[in-house]
Short mmCIF file of C-alpha atoms in Angstrom, two decimals:
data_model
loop_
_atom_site.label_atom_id
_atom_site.label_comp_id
_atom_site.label_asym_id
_atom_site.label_seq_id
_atom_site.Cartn_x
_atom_site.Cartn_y
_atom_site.Cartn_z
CA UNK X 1 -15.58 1.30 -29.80
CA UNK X 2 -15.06 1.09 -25.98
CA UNK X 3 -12.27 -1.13 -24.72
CA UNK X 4 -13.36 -3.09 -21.82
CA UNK X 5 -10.89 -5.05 -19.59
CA UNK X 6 -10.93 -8.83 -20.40
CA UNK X 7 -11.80 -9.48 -16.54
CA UNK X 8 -14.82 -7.11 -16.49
CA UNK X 9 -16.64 -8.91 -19.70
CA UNK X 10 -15.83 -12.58 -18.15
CA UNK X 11 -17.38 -11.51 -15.08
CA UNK X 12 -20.86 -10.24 -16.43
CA UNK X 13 -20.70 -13.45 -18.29
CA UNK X 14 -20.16 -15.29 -15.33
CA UNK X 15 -22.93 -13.32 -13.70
CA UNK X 16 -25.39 -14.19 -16.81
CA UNK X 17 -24.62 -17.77 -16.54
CA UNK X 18 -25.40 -17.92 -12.82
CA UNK X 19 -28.30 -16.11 -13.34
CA UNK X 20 -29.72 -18.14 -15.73
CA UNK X 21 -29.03 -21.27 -13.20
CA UNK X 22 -30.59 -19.42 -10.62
CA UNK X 23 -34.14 -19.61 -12.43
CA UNK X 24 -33.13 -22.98 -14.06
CA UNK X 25 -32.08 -25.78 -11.67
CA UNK X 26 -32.00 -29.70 -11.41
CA UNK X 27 -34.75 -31.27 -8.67
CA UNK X 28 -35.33 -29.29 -5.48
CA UNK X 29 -37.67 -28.78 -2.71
CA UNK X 30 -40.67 -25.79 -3.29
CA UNK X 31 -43.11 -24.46 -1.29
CA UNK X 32 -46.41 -26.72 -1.30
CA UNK X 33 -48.98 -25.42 -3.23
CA UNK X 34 -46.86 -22.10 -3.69
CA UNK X 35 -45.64 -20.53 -7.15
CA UNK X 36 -43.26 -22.73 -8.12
CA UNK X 37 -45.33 -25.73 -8.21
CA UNK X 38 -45.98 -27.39 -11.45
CA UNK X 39 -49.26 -26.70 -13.26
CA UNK X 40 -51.02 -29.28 -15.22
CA UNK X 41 -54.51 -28.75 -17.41
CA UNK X 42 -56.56 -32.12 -16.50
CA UNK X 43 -55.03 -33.02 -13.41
CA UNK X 44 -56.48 -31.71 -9.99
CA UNK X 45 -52.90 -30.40 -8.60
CA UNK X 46 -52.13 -30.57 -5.00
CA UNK X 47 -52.50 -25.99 -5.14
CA UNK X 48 -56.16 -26.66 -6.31
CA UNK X 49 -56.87 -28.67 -3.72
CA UNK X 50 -55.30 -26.20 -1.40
CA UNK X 51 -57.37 -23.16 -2.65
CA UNK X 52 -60.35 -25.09 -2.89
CA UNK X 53 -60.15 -26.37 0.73
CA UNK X 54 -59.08 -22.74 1.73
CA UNK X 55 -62.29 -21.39 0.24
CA UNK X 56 -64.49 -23.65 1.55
CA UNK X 57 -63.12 -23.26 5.07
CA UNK X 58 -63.56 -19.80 5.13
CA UNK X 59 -66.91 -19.56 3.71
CA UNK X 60 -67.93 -22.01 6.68
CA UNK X 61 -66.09 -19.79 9.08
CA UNK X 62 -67.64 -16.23 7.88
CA UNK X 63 -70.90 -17.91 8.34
CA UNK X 64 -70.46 -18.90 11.92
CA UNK X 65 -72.49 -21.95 11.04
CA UNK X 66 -70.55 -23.83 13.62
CA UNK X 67 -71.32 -21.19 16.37
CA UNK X 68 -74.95 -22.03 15.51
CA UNK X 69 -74.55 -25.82 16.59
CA UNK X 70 -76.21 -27.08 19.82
CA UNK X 71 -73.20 -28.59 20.86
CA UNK X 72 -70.20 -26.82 21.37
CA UNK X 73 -67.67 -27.42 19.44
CA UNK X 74 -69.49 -28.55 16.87
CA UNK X 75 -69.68 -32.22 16.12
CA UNK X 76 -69.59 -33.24 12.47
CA UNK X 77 -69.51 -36.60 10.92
CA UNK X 78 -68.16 -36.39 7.44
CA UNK X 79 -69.45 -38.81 4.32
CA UNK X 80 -66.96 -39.84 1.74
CA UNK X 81 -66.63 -37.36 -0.91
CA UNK X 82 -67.28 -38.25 -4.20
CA UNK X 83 -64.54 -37.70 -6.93
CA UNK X 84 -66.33 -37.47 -10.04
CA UNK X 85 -63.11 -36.22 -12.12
CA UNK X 86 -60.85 -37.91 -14.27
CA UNK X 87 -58.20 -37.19 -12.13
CA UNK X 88 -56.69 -39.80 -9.53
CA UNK X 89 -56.55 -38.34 -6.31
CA UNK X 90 -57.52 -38.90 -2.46
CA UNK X 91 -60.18 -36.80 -1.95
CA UNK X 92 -59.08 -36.73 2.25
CA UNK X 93 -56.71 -34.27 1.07
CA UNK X 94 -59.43 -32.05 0.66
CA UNK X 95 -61.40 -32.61 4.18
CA UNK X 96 -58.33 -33.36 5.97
CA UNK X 97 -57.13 -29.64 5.18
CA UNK X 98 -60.27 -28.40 6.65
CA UNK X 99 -60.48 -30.78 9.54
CA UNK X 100 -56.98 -29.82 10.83
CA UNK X 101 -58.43 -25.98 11.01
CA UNK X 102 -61.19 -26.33 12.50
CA UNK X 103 -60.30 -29.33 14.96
CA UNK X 104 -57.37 -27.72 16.31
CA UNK X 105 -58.73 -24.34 16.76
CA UNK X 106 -61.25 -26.00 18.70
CA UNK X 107 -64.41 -25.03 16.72
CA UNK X 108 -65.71 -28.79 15.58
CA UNK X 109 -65.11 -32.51 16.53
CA UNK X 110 -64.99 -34.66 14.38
CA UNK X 111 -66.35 -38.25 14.53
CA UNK X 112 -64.38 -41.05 13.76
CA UNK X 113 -66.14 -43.73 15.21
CA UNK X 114 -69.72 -44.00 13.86
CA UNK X 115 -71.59 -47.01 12.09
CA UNK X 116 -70.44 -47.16 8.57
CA UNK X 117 -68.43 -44.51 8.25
CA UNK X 118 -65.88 -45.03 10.35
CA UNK X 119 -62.59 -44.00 10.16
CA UNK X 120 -60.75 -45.84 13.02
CA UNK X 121 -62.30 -49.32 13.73
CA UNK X 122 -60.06 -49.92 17.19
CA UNK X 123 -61.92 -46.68 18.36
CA UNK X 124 -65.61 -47.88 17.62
CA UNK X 125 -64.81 -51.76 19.15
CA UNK X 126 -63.56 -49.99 22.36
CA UNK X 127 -66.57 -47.84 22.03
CA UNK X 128 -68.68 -51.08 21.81
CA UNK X 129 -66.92 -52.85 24.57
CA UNK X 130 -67.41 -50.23 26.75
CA UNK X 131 -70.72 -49.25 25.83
CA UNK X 132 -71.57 -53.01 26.37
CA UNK X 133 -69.67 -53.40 29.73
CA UNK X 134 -71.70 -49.83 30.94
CA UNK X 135 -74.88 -51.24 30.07
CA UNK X 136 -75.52 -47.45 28.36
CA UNK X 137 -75.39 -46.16 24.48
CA UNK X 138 -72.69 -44.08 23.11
CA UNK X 139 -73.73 -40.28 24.11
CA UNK X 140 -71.49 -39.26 20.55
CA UNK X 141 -74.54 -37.74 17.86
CA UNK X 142 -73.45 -35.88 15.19
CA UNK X 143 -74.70 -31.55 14.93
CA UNK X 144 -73.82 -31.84 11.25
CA UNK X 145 -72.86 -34.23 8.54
CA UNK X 146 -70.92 -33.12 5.71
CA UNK X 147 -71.33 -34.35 2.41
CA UNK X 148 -69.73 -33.36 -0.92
CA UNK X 149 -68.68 -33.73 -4.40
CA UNK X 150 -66.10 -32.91 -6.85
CA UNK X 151 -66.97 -32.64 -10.62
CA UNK X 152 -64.79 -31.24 -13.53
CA UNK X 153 -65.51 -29.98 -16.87
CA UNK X 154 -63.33 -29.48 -20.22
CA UNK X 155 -63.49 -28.08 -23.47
CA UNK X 156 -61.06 -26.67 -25.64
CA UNK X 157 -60.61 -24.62 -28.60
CA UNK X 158 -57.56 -25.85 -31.11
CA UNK X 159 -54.76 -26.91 -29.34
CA UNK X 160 -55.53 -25.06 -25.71
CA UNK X 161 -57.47 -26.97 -23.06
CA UNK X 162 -59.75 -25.50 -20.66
CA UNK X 163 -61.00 -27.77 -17.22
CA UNK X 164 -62.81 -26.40 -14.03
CA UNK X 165 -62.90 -28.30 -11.13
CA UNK X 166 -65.73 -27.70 -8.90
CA UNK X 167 -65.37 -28.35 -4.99
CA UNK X 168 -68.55 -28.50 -3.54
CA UNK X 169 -69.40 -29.19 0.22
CA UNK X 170 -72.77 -29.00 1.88
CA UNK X 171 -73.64 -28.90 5.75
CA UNK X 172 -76.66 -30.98 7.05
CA UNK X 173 -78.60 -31.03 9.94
CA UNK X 174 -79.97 -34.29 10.73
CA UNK X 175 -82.02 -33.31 13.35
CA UNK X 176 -84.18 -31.98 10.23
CA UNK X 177 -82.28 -33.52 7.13
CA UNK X 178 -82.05 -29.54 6.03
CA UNK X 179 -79.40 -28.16 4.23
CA UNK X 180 -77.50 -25.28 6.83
CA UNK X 181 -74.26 -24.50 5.04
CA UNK X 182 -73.26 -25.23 1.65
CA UNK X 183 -70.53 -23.73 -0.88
CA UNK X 184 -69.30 -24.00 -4.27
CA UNK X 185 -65.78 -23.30 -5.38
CA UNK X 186 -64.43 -23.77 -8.56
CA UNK X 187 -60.59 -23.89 -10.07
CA UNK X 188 -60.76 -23.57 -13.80
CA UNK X 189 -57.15 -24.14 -15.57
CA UNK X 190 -56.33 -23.38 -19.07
CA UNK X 191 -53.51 -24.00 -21.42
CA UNK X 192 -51.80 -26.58 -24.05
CA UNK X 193 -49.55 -28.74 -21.77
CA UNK X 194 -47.92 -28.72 -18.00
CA UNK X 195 -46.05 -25.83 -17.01
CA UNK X 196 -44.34 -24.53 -13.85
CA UNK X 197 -45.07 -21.42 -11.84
CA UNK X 198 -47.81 -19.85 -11.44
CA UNK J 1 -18.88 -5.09 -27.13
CA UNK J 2 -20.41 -2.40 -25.44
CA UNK J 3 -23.81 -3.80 -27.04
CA UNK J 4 -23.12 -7.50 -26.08
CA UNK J 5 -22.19 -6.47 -22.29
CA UNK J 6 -25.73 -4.49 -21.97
CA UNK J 7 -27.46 -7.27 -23.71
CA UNK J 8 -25.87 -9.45 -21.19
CA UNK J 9 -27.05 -7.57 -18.10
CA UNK J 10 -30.51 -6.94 -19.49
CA UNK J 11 -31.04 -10.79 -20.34
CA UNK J 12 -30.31 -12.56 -16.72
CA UNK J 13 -32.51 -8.84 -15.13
CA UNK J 14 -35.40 -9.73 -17.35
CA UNK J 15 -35.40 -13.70 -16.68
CA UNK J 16 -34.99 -12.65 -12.99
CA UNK J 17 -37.62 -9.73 -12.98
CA UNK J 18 -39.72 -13.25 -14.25
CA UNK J 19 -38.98 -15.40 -11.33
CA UNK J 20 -40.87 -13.03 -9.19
CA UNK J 21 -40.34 -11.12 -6.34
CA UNK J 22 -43.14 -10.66 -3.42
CA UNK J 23 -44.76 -8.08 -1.79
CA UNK J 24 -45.73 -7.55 1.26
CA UNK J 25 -48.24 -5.63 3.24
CA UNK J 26 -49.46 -5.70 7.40
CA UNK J 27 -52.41 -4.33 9.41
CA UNK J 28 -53.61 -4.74 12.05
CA UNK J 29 -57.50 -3.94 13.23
CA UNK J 30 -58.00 -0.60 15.30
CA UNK J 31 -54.31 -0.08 15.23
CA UNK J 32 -55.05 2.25 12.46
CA UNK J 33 -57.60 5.22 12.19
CA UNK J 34 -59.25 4.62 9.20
CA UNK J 35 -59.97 2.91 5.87
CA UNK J 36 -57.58 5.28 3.76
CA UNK J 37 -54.07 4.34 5.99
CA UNK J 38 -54.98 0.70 4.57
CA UNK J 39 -55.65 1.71 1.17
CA UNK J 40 -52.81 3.98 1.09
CA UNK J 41 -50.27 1.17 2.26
CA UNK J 42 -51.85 -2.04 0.52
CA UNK J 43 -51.37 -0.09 -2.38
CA UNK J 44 -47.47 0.01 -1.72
CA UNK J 45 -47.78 -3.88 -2.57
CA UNK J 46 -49.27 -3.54 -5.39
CA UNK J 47 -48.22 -0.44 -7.53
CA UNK J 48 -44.95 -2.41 -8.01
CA UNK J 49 -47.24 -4.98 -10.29
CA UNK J 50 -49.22 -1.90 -11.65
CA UNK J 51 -52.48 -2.29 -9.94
CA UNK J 52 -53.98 -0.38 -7.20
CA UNK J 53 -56.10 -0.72 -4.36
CA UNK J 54 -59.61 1.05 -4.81
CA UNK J 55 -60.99 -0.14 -1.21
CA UNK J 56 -59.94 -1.85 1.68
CA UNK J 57 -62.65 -3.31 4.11
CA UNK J 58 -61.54 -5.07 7.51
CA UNK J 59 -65.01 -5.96 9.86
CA UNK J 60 -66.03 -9.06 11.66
CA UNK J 61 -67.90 -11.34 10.28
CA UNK J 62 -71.15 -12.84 11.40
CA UNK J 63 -69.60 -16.28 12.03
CA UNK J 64 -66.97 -13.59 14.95
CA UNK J 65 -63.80 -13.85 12.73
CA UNK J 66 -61.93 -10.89 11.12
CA UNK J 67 -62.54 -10.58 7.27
CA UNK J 68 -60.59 -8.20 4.84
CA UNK J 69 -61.48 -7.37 1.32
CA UNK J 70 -59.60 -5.46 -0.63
CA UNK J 71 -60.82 -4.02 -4.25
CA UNK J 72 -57.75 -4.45 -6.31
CA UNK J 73 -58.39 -2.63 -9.97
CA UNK J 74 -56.49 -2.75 -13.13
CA UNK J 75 -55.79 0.58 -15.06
CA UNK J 76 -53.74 -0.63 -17.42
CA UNK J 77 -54.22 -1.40 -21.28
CA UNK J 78 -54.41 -5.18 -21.04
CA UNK J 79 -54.91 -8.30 -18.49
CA UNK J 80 -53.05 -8.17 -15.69
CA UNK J 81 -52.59 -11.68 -13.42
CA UNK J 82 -51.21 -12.00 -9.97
CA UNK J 83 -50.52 -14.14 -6.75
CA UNK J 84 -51.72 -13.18 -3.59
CA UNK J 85 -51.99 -14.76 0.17
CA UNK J 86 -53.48 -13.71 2.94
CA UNK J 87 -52.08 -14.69 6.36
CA UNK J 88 -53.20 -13.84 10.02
CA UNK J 89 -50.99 -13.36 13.21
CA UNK J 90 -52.13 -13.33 16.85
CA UNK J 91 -51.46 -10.99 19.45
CA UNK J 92 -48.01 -11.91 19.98
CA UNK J 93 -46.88 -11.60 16.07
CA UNK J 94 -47.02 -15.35 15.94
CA UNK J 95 -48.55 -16.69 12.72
CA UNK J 96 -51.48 -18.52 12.94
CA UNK J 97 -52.15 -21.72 10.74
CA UNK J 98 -55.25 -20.93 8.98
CA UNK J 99 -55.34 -23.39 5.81
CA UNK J 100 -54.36 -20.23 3.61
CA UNK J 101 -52.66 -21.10 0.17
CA UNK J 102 -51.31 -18.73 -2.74
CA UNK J 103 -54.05 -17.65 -5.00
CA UNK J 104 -54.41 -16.14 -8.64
CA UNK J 105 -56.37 -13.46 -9.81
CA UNK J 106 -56.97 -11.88 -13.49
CA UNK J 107 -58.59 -8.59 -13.92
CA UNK J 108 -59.32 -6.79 -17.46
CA UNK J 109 -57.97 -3.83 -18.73
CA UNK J 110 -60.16 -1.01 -16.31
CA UNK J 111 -61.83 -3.94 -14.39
CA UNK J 112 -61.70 -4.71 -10.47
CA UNK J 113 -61.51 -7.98 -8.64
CA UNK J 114 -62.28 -8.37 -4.73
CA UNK J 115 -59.74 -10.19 -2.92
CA UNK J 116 -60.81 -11.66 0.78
CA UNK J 117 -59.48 -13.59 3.35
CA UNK J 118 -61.39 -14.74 6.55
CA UNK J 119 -59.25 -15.14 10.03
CA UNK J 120 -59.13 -18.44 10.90
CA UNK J 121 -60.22 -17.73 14.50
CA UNK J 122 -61.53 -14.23 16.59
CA UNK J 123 -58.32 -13.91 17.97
CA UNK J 124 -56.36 -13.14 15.01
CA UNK J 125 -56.57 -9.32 14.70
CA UNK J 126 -53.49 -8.89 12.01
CA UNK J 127 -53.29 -9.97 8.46
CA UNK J 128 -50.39 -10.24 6.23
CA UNK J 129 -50.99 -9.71 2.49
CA UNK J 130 -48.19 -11.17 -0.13
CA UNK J 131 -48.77 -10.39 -3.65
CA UNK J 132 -46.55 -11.49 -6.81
CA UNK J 133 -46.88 -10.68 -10.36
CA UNK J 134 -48.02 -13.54 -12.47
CA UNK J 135 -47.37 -12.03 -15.96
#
């Protein structure tokens, strides 16, 4: 039997205990979309929507599909995406990601003030006005459109789920109404209930 | 009390070991002679989760952009999961925003699993590579 001093044992137990806080804590700010983010099964989680968008981006980078457009940058309009999950969520979150990328690094306009699918009305009524004041028609025709969908399917065996959400995005040319870019990625996400961490 | 003090340091290092600490590896293109100084270093990152790095490939792509792939393989008896993310810096060292997120990764016992990143512009010339055990 060792002796140990009193002061020596309180402080390793005072060195467990703030250990153990140190993984377990009240609320507190994480990284978006990093490790410490909570994980649900049938939910599309703000990290799949991150690696989905990621994916997507850089398959329509390594490509070079955008180098490829007549126009430089590249002018896309962009359809609403279709959320076909059982999951609530704004699909934007998705296409915004990319749009920031490629907008600011200069490689693709986008076009927020067309027909139906605009996003900022003030824009296309100026556009009108002036277009109507000029006498001429707006010179702003989309390279690309971009169209997409987002689909999920579950199973499960006993008590552990299984879903995979699939992102997919596809590139037209309207010029031709051909398909020039399109890519699928999927998140699949299995377990019994919400967790945190990844 | 000798067996309740070790018991006491091993508990809080295994629930920390299971937080997760992260890795992290740097190249840069034509800084370095060849293939091999990648492997050798990338591998650095990732013995510490007991996987290895069986090739390392850094070229531009068609669309101009860098693009790394690394061959990460699993010699171990069972699954193995991890985290990774890829990040690019200019020529200054400044990081460059490129939409990249933390990913996951599962490879079976003697398998491999290519992980790739694509710059976000032709610019970026250095990637970062985090990786963190998963289980």
């Amino acid at each position: 039997m060792i002796n140990l001093p009193n002061g020596l044992v309180l402080g390793t137990l005072l060195l467990v205990a703030t250990g153990l806080a140190a993984c377990k804590s009240g609320a507190k700010y994480v990284e978006t979309g990093g490790t410490q983010s909570v994980v649900t099964v049938s939910q599309v989680d703000i990290q799949d929507i991150q690696m989905a968008s990621s994916e997507l981006l850089q398959s329509m980078l390594q490509t070079g599909v955008l180098r490829r457009s007549p126009t430089q940058p590249a002018r896309l309009l962009i359809n609403p995406i279709v959320n076909d999950t059982g999951s609530q969520f704004d699909v934007g979150e998705l296409t915004y990601r990319m749009r920031e990328q490629l907008v600011n690094s200069g490689q693709a306009q986008v076009i927020t003030a067309y027909g139906k699918y605009t996003e900022d009305p003030a824009a296309l009524e100026e556009l009108r006005r002036r277009s109507f004041e000029s006498g001429t028609q707006p010179d702003v025709e989309p390279d690309y459109t971009l169209s997409g969908k987002i689909t999920e399917l579950r199973r499960s065996a006993g008590s552990t789920r299984q879903a995979t959400f699939t992102f997919r995005l596809t590139l037209t040319d309207p010029n031709t109404g051909l398909e020039v870019w399109t890519k699928v990625a999927d998140v699949t996400k299995q377990g019994q209930k919400a967790t945190v961490g990844f | 009390m000798t067996r309740i003090l070790l018991s006491a340091l091993l508990v809080p290092a295994m629930l920390l070991s299971a937080c997760g600490s992260v890795n992290t590896y740097r190249a840069t293109a034509g800084d370095e002679p060849g293939k091999t100084r990648y492997q050798e270093q990338i591998n650095d990152a990732l013995t510490s989760i007991f996987l290895k790095a069986e090739a390392v490939r850094f070229a531009r792509t068609p669309g101009g952009p860098y693009q790394v792939q690394v061959t990460v393989a699993n010699d171990d008896f069972r699954y193995r999961r991890f985290a990774y993310q890829f990040e690019w810096l200019d020529a200054n060292g400044m990081q460059v925003p490129s939409g990249s997120t933390w990913q996951t990764a599962t490879i079976a016992s003697g398998g491999t699993v290519v992980i790739s990143s694509v710059a976000p512009n032709d610019t970026c010339e250095t990637f970062q590579l985090q990786t963190r055990r998963s289980n």
